[in-house]
Every structure is written in structure tokens, then in C-alpha cells.
Coordinates of C-alpha atoms and ligand atoms in Angstrom, one line a residue:
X1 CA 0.0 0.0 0.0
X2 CA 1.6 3.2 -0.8
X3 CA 1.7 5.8 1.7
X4 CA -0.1 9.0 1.4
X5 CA 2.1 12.2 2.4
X6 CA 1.9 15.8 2.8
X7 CA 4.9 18.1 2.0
X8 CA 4.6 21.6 3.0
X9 CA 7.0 23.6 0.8
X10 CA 8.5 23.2 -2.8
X11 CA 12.2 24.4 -2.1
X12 CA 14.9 21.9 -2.2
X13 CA 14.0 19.9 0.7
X14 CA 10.4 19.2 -0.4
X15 CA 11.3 18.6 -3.9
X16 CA 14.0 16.3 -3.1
X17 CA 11.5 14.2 -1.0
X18 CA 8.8 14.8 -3.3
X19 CA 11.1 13.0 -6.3
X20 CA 12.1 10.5 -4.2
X21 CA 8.7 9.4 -2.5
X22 CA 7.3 9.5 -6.0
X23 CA 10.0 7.0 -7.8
X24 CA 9.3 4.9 -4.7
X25 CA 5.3 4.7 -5.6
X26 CA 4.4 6.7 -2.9
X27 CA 0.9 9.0 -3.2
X28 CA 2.7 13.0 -2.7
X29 CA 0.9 16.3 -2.7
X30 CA 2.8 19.0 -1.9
X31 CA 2.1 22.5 -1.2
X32 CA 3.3 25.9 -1.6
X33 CA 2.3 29.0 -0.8
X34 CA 4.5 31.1 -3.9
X35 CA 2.3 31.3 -6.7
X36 CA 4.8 31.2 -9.7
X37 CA 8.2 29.4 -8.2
X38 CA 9.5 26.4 -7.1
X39 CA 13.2 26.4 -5.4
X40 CA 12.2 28.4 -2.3
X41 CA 15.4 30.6 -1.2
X42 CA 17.7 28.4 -4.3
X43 CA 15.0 29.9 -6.9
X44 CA 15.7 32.0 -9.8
X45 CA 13.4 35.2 -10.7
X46 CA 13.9 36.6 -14.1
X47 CA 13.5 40.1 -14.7
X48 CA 13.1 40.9 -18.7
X49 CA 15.2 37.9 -19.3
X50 CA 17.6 38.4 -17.0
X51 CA 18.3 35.1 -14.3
X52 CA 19.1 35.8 -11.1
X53 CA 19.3 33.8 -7.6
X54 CA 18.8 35.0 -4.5
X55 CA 22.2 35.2 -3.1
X56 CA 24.3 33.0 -5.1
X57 CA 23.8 29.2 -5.0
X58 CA 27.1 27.2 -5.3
X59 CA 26.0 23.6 -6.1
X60 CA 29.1 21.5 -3.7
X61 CA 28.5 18.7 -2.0
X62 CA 30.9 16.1 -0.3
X63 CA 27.6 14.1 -0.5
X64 CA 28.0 11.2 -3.5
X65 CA 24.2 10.9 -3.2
X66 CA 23.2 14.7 -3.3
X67 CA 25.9 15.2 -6.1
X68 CA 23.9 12.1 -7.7
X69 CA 21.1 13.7 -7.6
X70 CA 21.8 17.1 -9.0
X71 CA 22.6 15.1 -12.2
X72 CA 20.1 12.8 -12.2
X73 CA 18.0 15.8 -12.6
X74 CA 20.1 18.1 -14.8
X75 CA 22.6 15.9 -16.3
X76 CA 25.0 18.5 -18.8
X77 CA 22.7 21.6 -18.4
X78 CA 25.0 21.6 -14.9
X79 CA 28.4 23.5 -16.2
X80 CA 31.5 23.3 -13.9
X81 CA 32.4 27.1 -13.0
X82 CA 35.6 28.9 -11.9
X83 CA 35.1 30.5 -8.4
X84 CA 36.4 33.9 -7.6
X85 CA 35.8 36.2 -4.9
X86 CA 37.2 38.9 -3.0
X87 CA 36.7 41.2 -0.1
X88 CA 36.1 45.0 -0.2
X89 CA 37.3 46.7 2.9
X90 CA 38.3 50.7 3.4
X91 CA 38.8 51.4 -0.1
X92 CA 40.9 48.4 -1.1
X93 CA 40.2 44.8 -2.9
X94 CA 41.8 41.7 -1.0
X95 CA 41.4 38.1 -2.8
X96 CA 38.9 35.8 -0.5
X97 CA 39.7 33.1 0.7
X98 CA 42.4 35.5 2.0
X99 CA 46.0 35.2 0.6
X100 CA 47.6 35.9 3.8
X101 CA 50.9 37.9 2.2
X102 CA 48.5 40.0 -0.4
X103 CA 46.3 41.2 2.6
X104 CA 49.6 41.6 4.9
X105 CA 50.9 43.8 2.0
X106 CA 47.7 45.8 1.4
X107 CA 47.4 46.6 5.3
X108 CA 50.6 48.1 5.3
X109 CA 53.6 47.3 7.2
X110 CA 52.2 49.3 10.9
X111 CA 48.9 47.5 10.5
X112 CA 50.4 43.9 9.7
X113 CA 52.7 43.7 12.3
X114 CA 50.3 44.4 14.8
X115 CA 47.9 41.9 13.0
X116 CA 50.8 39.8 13.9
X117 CA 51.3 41.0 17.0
X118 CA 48.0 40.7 18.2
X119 CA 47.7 37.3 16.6
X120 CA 50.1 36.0 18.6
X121 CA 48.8 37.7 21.9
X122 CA 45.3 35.5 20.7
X123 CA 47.6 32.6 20.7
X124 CA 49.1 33.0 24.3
X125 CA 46.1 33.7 26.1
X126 CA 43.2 32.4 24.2
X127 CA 39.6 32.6 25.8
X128 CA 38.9 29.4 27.5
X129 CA 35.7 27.2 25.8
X130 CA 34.5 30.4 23.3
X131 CA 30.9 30.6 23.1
X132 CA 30.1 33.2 21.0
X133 CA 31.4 33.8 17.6
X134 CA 33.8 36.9 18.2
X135 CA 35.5 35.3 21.1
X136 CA 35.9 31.8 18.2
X137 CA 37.3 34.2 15.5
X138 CA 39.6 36.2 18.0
X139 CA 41.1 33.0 19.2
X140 CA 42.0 31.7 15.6
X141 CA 42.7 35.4 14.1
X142 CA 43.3 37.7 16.6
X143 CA 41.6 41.0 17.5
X144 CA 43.1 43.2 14.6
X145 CA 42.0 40.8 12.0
X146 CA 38.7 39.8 13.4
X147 CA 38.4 43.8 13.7
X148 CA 39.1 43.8 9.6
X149 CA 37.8 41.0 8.4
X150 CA 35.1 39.4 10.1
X151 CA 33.1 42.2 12.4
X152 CA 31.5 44.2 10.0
X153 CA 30.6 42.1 7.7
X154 CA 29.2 39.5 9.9
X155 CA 27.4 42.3 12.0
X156 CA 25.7 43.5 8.4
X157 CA 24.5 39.7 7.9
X158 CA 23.4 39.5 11.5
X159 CA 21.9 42.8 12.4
X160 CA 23.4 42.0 16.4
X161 CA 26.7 42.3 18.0
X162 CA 29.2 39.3 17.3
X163 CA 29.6 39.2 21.1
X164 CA 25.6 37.6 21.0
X165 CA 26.0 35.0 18.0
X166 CA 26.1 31.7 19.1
X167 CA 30.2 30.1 17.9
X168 CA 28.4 26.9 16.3
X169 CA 28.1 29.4 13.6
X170 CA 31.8 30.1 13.5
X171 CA 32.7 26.8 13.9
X172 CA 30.2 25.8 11.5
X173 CA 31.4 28.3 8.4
X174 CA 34.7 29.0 8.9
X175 CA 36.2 25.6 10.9
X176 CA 39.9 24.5 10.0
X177 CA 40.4 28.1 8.5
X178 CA 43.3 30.4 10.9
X179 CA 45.8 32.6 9.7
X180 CA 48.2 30.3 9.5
X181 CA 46.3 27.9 7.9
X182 CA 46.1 30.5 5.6
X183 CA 49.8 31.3 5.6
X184 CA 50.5 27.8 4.9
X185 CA 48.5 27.6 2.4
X186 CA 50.1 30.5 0.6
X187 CA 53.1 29.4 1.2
X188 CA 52.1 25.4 0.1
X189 CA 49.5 25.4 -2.1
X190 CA 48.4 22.3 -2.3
X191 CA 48.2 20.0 -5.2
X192 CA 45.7 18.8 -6.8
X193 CA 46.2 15.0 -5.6
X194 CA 46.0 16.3 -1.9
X195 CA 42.6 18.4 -2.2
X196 CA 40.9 16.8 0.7
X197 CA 43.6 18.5 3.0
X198 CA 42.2 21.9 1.0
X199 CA 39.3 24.0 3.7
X200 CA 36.3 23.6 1.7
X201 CA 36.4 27.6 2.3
X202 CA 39.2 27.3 -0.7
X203 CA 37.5 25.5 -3.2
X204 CA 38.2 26.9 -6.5
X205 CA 35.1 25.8 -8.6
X206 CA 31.6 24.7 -8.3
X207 CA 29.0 23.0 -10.4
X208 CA 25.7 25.7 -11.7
X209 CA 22.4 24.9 -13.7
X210 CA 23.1 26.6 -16.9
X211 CA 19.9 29.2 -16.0
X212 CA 20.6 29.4 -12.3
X213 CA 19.4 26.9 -9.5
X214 CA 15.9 27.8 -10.2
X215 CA 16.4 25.4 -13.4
X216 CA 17.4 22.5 -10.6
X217 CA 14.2 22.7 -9.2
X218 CA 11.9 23.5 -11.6
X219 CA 13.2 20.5 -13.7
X220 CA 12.6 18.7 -10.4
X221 CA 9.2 19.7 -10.1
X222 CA 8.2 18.3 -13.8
X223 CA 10.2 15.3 -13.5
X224 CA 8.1 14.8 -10.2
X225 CA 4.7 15.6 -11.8
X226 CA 5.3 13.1 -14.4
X227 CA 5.7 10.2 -11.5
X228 CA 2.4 11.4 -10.5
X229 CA 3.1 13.7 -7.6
X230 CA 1.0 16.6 -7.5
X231 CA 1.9 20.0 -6.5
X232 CA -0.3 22.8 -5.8
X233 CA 1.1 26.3 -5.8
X234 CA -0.1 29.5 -4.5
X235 CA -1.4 27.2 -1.8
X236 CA -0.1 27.6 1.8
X237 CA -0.6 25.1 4.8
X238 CA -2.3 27.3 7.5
X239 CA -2.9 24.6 9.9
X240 CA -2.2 20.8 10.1
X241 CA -4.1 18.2 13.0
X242 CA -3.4 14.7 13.7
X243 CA -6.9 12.9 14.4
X244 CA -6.9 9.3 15.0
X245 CA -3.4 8.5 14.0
X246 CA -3.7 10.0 10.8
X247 CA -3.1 14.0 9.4
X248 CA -5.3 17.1 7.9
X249 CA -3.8 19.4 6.1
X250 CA -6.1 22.8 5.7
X251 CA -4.2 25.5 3.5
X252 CA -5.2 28.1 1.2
X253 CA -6.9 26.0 -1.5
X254 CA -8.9 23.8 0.6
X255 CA -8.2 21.1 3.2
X256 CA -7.5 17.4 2.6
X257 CA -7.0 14.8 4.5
X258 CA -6.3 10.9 5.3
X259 CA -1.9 11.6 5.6
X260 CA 0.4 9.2 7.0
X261 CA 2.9 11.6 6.6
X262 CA 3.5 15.4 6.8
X263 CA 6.8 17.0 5.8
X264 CA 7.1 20.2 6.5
X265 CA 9.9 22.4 5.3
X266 CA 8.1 25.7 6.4
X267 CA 10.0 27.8 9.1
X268 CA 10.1 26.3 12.7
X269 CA 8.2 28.7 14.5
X270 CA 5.5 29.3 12.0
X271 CA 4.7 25.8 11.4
X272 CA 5.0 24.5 15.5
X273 CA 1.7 27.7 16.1
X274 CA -0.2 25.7 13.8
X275 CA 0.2 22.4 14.7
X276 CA -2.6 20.7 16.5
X277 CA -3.3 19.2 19.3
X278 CA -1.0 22.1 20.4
X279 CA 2.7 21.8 21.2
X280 CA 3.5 21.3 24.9
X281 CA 3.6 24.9 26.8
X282 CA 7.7 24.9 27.0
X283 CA 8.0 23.5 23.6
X284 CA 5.4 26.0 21.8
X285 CA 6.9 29.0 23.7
X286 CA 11.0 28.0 22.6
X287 CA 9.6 27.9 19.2
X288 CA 8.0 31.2 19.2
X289 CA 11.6 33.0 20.4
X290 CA 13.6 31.9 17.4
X291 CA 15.0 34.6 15.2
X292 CA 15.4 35.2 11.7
X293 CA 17.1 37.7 9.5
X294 CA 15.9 38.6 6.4
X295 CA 17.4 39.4 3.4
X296 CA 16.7 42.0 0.0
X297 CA 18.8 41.7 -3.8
X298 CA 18.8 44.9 -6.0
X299 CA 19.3 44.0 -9.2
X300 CA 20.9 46.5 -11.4
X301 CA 21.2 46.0 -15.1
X302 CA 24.3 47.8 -16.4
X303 CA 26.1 48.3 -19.7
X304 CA 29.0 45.9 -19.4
X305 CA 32.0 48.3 -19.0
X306 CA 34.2 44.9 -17.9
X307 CA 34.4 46.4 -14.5
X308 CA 35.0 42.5 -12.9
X309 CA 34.8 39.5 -13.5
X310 CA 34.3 37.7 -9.6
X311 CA 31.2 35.8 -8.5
X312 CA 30.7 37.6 -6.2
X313 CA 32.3 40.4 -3.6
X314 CA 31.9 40.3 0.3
X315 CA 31.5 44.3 1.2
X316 CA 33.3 44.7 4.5
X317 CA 33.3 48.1 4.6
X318 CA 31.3 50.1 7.2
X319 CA 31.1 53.1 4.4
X320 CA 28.2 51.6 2.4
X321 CA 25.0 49.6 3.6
X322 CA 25.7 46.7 1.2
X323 CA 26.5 43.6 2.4
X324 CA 27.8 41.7 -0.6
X325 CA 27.5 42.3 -4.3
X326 CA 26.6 39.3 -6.9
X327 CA 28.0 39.1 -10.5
X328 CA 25.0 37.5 -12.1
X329 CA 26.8 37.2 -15.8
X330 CA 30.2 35.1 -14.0
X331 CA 28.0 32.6 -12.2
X332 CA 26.9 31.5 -15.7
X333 CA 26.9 33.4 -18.9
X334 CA 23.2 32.4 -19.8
X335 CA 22.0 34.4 -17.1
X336 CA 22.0 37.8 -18.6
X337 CA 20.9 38.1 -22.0
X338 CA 22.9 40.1 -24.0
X339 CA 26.5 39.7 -24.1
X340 CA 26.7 44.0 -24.3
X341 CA 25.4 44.1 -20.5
X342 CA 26.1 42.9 -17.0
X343 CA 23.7 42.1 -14.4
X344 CA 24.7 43.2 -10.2
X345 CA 22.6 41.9 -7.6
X346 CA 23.5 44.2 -4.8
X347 CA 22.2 42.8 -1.1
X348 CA 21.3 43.8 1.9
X349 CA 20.6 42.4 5.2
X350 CA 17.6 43.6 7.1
X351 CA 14.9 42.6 9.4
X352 CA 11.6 42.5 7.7
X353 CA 9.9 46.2 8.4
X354 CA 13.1 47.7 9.0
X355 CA 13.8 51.0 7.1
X356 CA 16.0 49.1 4.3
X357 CA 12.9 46.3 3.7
X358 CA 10.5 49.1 4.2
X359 CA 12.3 51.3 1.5
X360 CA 10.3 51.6 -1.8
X361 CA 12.1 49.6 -4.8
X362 CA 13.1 53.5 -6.2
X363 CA 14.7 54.4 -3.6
X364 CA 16.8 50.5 -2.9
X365 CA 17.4 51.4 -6.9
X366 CA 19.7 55.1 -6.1
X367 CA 21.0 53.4 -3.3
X368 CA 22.2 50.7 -5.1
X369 CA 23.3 52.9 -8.0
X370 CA 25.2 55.2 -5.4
X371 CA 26.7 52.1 -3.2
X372 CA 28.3 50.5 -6.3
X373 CA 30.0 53.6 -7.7
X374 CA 31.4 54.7 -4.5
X375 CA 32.9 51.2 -4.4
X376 CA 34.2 51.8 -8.1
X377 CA 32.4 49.0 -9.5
X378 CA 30.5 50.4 -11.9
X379 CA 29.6 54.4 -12.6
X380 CA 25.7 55.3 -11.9
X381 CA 25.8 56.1 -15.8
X382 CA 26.1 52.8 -16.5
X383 CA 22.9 51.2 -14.5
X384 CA 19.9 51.2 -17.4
X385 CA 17.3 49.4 -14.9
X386 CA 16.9 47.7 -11.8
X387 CA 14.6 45.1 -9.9
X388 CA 14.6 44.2 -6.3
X389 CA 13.7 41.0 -4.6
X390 CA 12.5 40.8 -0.9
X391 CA 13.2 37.2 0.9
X392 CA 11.6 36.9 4.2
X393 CA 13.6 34.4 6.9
X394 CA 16.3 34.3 4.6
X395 CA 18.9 33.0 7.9
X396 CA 17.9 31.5 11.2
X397 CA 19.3 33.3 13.5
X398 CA 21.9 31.5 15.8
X399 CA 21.9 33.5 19.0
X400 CA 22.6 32.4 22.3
X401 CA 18.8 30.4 22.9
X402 CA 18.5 28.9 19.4
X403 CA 20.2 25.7 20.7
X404 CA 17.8 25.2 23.1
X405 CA 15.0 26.4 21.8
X406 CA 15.4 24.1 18.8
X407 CA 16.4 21.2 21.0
X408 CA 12.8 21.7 22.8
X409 CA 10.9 21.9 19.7
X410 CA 12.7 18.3 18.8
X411 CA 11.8 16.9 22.0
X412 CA 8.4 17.0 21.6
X413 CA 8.5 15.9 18.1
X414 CA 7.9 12.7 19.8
X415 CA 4.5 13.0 20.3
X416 CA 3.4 13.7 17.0
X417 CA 3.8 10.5 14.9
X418 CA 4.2 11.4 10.9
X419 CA 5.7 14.5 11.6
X420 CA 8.9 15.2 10.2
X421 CA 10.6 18.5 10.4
X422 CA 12.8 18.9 7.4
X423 CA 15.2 21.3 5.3
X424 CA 16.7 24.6 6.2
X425 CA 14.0 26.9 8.3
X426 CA 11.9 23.7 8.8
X427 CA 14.8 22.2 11.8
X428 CA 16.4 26.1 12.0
X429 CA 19.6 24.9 10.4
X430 CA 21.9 26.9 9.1
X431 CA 22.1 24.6 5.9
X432 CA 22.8 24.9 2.2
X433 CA 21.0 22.7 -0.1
X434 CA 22.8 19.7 0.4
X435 CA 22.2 19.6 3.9
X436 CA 18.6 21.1 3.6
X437 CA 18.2 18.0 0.4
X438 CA 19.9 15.3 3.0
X439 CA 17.9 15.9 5.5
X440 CA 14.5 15.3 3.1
X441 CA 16.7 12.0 1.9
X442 CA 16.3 10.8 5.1
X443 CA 13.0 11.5 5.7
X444 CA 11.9 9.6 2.4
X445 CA 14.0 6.6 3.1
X446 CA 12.0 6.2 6.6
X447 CA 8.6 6.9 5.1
X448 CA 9.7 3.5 2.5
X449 CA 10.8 1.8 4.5
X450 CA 7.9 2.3 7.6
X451 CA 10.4 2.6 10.5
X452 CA 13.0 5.1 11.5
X453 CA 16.2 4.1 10.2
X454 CA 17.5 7.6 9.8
X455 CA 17.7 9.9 12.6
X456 CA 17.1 13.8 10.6
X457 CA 19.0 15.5 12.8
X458 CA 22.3 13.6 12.5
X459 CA 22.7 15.7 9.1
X460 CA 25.2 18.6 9.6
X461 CA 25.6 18.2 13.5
X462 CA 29.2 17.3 13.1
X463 CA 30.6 20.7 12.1
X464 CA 33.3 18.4 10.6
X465 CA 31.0 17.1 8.2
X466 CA 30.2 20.3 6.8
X467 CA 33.4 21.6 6.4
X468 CA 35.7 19.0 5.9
X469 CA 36.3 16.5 2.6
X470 CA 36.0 16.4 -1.1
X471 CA 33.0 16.5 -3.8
X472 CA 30.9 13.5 -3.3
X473 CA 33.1 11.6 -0.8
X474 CA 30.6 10.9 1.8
X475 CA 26.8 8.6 2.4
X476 CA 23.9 10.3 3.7
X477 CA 22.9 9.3 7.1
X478 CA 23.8 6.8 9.9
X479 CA 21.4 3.8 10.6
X480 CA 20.2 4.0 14.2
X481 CA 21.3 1.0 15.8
X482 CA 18.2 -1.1 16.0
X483 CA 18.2 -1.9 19.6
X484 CA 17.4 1.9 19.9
X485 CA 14.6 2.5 16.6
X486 CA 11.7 3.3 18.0
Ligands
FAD501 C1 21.9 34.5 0.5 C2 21.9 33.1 0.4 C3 22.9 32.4 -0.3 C4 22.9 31.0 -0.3 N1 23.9 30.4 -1.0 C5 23.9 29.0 -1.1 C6 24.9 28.3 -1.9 O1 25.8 28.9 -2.5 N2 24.8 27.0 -2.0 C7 23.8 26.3 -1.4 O2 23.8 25.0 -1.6 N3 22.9 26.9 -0.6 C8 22.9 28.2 -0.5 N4 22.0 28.8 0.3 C9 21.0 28.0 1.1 C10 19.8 27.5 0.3 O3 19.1 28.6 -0.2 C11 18.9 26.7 1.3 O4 19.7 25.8 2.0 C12 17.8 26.0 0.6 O5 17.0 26.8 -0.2 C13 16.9 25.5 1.7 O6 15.9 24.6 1.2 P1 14.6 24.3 1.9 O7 13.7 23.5 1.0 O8 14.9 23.8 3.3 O9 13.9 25.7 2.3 P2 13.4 26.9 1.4 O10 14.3 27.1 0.2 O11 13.2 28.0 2.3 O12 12.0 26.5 0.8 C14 10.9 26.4 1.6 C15 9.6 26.5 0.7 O13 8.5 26.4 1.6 C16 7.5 27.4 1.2 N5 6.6 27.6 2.4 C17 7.0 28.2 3.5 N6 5.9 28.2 4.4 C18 4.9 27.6 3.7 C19 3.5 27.3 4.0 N7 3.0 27.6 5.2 N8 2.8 26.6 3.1 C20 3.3 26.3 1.9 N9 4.6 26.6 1.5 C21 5.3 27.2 2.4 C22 8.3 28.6 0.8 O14 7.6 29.4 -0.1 C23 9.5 27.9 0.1 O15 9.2 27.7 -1.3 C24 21.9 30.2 0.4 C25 20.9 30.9 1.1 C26 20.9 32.3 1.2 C27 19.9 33.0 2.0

């Protein structure tokens, strides 16, 4: 008998379970609330033919299956791209990942030694069991450099002090990485042969859909239909109930019923209010305090003056409002449709009804315009139009609570049989879409195989695992032992 489940969401962990319940005969609806796109925050919008992604979405994975999977779907529409990236700080350009003797020399000599200096004073008397992410960066960097390189532009993703984000995220992003990691590496670069000694953070290339990850998942999508799942968009789950062992699912376009199953990839704390019976008083409450920091592109369509060439460039500098500027044309050259222009996605970090999010798209377009000359990117002259995209709950936030707050909203996961919890705002993981993809993987293999072999939250809670390894290297998932399967 096939199993009948619910997938809130069609980003890349819905669709990913939505494919693989389907090719294992299993009866999917899933549901989402955007009316036009599929890919959630790893869509692409096009703007009068222009592609763009919301961010810029590397496809790496040291997952063979999820690396698999991306070419089941896309087979050679996926090109192989050359990465390149750099940092802007107080008027100057520094290569990213860092090349320790180019940023040394572009400091100056006062400022390097004391980088040096107060490197090795970070050395001598680190801070005992860091918990929050400057004290993590100080230790490995010292001040001066964590001052440079890492406070601003983390503050400008965050919106709160460094001193009040939790160091999982450190440890999480930047593990293995330490100036003289970095020295070493400048001084040893390794060979090809010994990549898997390379931090992931200096990978030099990446796979891309030939139109942007939007293509991943919309290709996803039909290949799904055509196994008979159905999806209904413009459609968003307001509230789901289990009754009698089994789920209803009431959205937006009516309510349906008889689930085994619910995945739901919708953020944590929207999705816990509306799950009934209601979530134990401790459990409900944690899930209500979780943060999330939200996220807006300005696009701006310019005459290609070869200005540059990189992916992308992180803005460091506390000068200008933007956080990091995209490079739509190097990610792949289908994106932008004339070979005569060049398409900037400019973004900012904001909390949704701040003044940035609450700016009309005029005035995001001058600031834009303004931000990226006064960098000396581009001149104003040059921008011919622009777009902007808003994306809500772009990050969950790690602060100090999340840990616990999410750990509470697991516990009691318990008590709702069916109920899994997948993706990146669905278990408030910082994930990409591997991760956010493994952890659907999972979810379908259980649902097949009607038992929990796969324990969801395994995925990505060995920072190692993250960072650490080369394309493809690794399984998805550790069996639970059996003695301890529920
Ligand atoms: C700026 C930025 C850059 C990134 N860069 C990369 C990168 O380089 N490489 C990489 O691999 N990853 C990257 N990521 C991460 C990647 O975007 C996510 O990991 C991935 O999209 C998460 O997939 P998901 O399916 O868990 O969630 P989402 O993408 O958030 O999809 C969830 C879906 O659920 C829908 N939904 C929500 N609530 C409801 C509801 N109540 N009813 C119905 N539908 C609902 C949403 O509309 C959405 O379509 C980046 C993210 C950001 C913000």
C-alpha cells in the first residue's frame, strides 16, 4: 500500500523528497504558498530575461548521493564554473579566501605587524571554551584581524553584536580556517592529488544549472509531476491536525485529508503555532523566540564596462550599507541576456519592516546605483534598470537560545507521529541545499521503509561534516542502531 504524504514547501527539501517518494510509488501532494516558483530561497526570478538567484547558490556537495542527484536531474545543463571572490574593505580589494601575504601587503607594514602581533597575543592567552562567535574568530585570528575581516561584515548579515551569536556558527562556516592555515596555504599550495587536505572555504570551482538553481528545481518539479506527484502552488498550509493516527492538512486551497505523513519544510516557528493538538507549553513558547534575519537583492542592469569578473564580492566596509554584491553574468553566462550588459545583484541584510525592507524599490534602486560607484564597480551612468527581490527568513538566526529552543521543539516531536521536520528553516539549520536535500533523503527513506532508520537531525551536526572532505566523498545518514529504533 503506498503511503499518502503531505509536503509543505516546494524548495529543495520538499522537492527532493517529493522526487524521491514518487519513484518509490508513494501517493505526494505538496504544497506551496509562492504562486509562480519552485526552489524556495535556491529559486531563480527573471526580470526581462535576466536570471538571477537570491544570493548565489554554489551547487558542492561532499555528498555522492546529493551530487547524484543534481545530475540525475540536470545531467550536462550543470556547467562546472571557476570560483572567484574577493573582499572590499576601506577602499581596497583583497582576494577571498584570503591570501595571507596580499592582505599583509595591502594593510601596510604598521597594521600587519600588529595583525601579527595581536595574533600571537590571541595565541598566548586564548579565551577558555568560546561561546560566542567573536570570542571563536579572536582566538584563531586575533583582534586586529577579526576587527578587519570578520566584524562588520558579519554584524551587516546578522543585524546584532558578534559578542551575541552563538560560535556553532563560527565553527560551522569557517572551521579549519586560521591565519596560518592561511599562511600555509600560501606558502604550500596544495596539489591537486592532496585536495581533501584543501578548507572547503578554498575550493576553487563549483557546479551551476546553466539558467541558475531555479532550473534545478523547476526541472525537479516536472520530473516529479510526471511520477504522478501533484503539487499545488499559491497554496499555503495554514494549519495541520493529527486525528486518529492520521493527518489534515487545511491550506489556502482547501483542506485534505487521510496523511500518513507530513513534511514540512516551512520555518520552525510558523509551522510549531499551527500544529494541533498544540505543542506542549515549554516546547510551543521555545519555538515562538527563534529569530530570523531577512534578506533584499537589488538587481541593477548595467552596460558591461568589464568592470569585474568575480562571483561575487563580500563588502566589508562600514562606508556603504551593502553587504555583498553578486555578478550574475560570472555565475553562468546564460544568465543575462545580452552579451553588451552585465547584471549586479547588490544585497542587503535587514529585518523584515526595518527601514531598508520598508524602502520603496526606487529608492533601494539610487541606493544601489550610489553604493556601487562609491565602491568603483561600476559608474551610476552605467545602470539602465533595476529590480529588487524581498526574501523573508532568509537566515535563522543562531543566537545564544536557538540551541535550546530548537532542542525543545525536537523533543516533543515525539508526540506527533508522521511529523517530520525537514530542510533549512523547517529544523532552523543553518544549511545549504545539500544539507537542507539530505535531510528530506532521510525522511523519504524512513517513510519506504515504515520505520525510522535515519535519525534527521544527525545531518550537519558534526561541524566536521560540513566543512571537511572532497566532492561527493561521503553517504547520507547513519542507521540507528536497532536496539534503539523506535
Ligand atoms: C543569500 C543566500 C545564499 C545561499 N547560497 C547558497 C549556496 O551557495 N549553495 C547552497 O547550496 N545553498 C545556499 N543557500 C542556502 C539555500 O538557499 C537553502 O539551503 C535552501 O534553499 C533550503 O531549502 P529548503 O527547502 O529547506 O527551504 P526553502 O528554500 O526556504 O524552501 C521552503 C519553501 O516552503 C515554502 N513555504 C513556507 N511556508 C509555507 C507554508 N505555510 N505553506 C506552503 N509553503 C510554504 C516557501 O515558499 C519555500 O518555497 C543560500 C541561502 C541564502 C539566503
Amino acid at each position: 500500500m503506498p503511503k499518502k504524504v503531505a509536503i509543505i514547501g516546494a524548495g529543495p527539501a520538499g522537492l527532493t523528497a517529493a522526487y524521491l517518494l514518487g519513484k518509490g510509488g508513494q501517493e505526494v501532494m505538496v504544497f506551496e504558498k509562492d504562486p509562480e516558483y519552485v526552489g524556495g530561497i535556491s529559486r531563480t526570478e527573471s526580470y526581462k530575461g535576466y536570471h538571477f538567484d537570491i544570493g548565489g547558490h554554489r551547487f558542492f556537495s561532499k555528498s555522492k548521493e546529493v551530487e547524484d542527484f543534481w545530475t540525475e536531474i540536470l545531467g550536462d545543463e550543470m556547467l562546472e564554473r571557476p570560483r572567484s571572490s574577493r573582499i572590499y574593505y576601506n577602499g581596497k580589494f583583497f582576494s577571498y579566501p584570503l591570501a595571507a601575504f596580499e592582505a599583509l601587503r595591502k594593510l601596510g607594514i604598521i597594521e600587519s605587524t600588529l595583525c601579527v602581533l595581536s595574533y600571537a597575543k590571541a595565541k598566548l592567552f586564548p579565551v577558555k571554551n568560546p561561546t560566542n562567535f567573536e570570542d571563536w574568530v579572536v582566538n584563531q585570528f586575533g583582534r586586529r584581524l577579526f576587527n578587519i575581516f570578520f566584524k562588520t561584515y558579519t554584524e551587516k548579515v546578522w543585524g546584532i553584536p558578534c559578542k551575541e551569536i552563538s560560535a556553532d556558527w563560527a565553527a560551522q562556516r569557517i572551521k579549519g580556517l586560521s591565519l596560518s592555515s592561511a599562511i600555509w596555504n600560501a606558502l604550500f599550495k596544495p596539489k591537486a592529488k592532496s585536495k581533501d587536505k584543501v578548507i572547503k572555504t578554498l575550493i576553487d570551482s563549483f557546479r551551476y544549472p546553466k539558467y541558475g538553481p531555479g532550473m534545478m528545481w523547476e526541472t525537479c518539479a516536472a520530473k516529479s509531476k510526471a511520477m504522478g506527484v501533484r503539487i499545488e502552488m499559491n497554496c499555503g498550509v495554514k494549519d495541520i491536525t493529527l486525528e486518529n493516527g492520521q493527518w489534515k492538512v487545511d491550506t489556502t486551497c482547501g483542506n485534505f485529508e487521510g496523511f500518513d505523513y507530513v513534511l514540512s519544510s516551512a520555518p520552525m516557528r510558523e509551522m510549531i503555532a499551527h500544529v494541533h493538538p498544540k505543542f506542549p507549553e515549554h516546547a510551543f513558547t521555545s519555538s515562538q523566540h527563534l529569530g530570523y534575519r531577512d534578506f533584499l537583492t537589488v538587481v541593477l542592469i548595467c552596460k558591461d564596462e568589464d568592470a569585474f569578473t568575480d562571483n561575487w564580492i563580500y563588502i566589508h566596509d562600514p562606508s556603504v550599507k551593502v553587504g555583498r554584491i553578486q555578478n550574475f553574468k560570472s555565475w553562468s553566462p546564460y544568465m543575462v541576456p545580452d552579451p553588451a550588459m552585465a547584471c549586479y545583484g547588490l544585497e542587503y541584510f535587514c529585518f523584515e519592516g526595518d527601514g531598508l525592507w520598508t524602502s520603496s524599490n526606487e529608492e533601494l534602486i539610487a541606493l544601489a546605483k550610489k553604493e556601487i560607484q562609491k565602491i568603483g564597480l561600476t559608474q551610476e551612468s552605467a545602470v539602465v534598470d533595476g529590480y529588487v527581490v524581498r526574501q523573508p527568513k532568509a537566515y535563522p538566526v543562531y543566537d545564544q537560545d536557538y540551541k535550546g529552543n530548537v532542542e525543545a521543539v525536537r523533543d516533543a516531536l515525539k508526540n506527533y507521529p508522521g511529523l517530520y521536520l525537514v530542510g533549512r528553516n523547517g529544523m532552523h539549520k543553518y544549511n545549504n541545499q545539500d544539507h537542507s536535500m539530505m535531510t528530506a533523503m532521510l525522511a523519504a527513506k524512513n517513510i519506504i521503509a515504515g520505520q525510522e532508520l535515519f535519525d534527521l537531525w544527525d545531518v550537519n551536526e558534526d561541524a566536521e561534516y560540513h566543512e571537511g572532505g572532497d566532492r561527493g566523498e561521503r553517504v547520507v545518514g547513519r542507521l540507528i542502531p536497532e536496539k534503539i529504533r523506535n
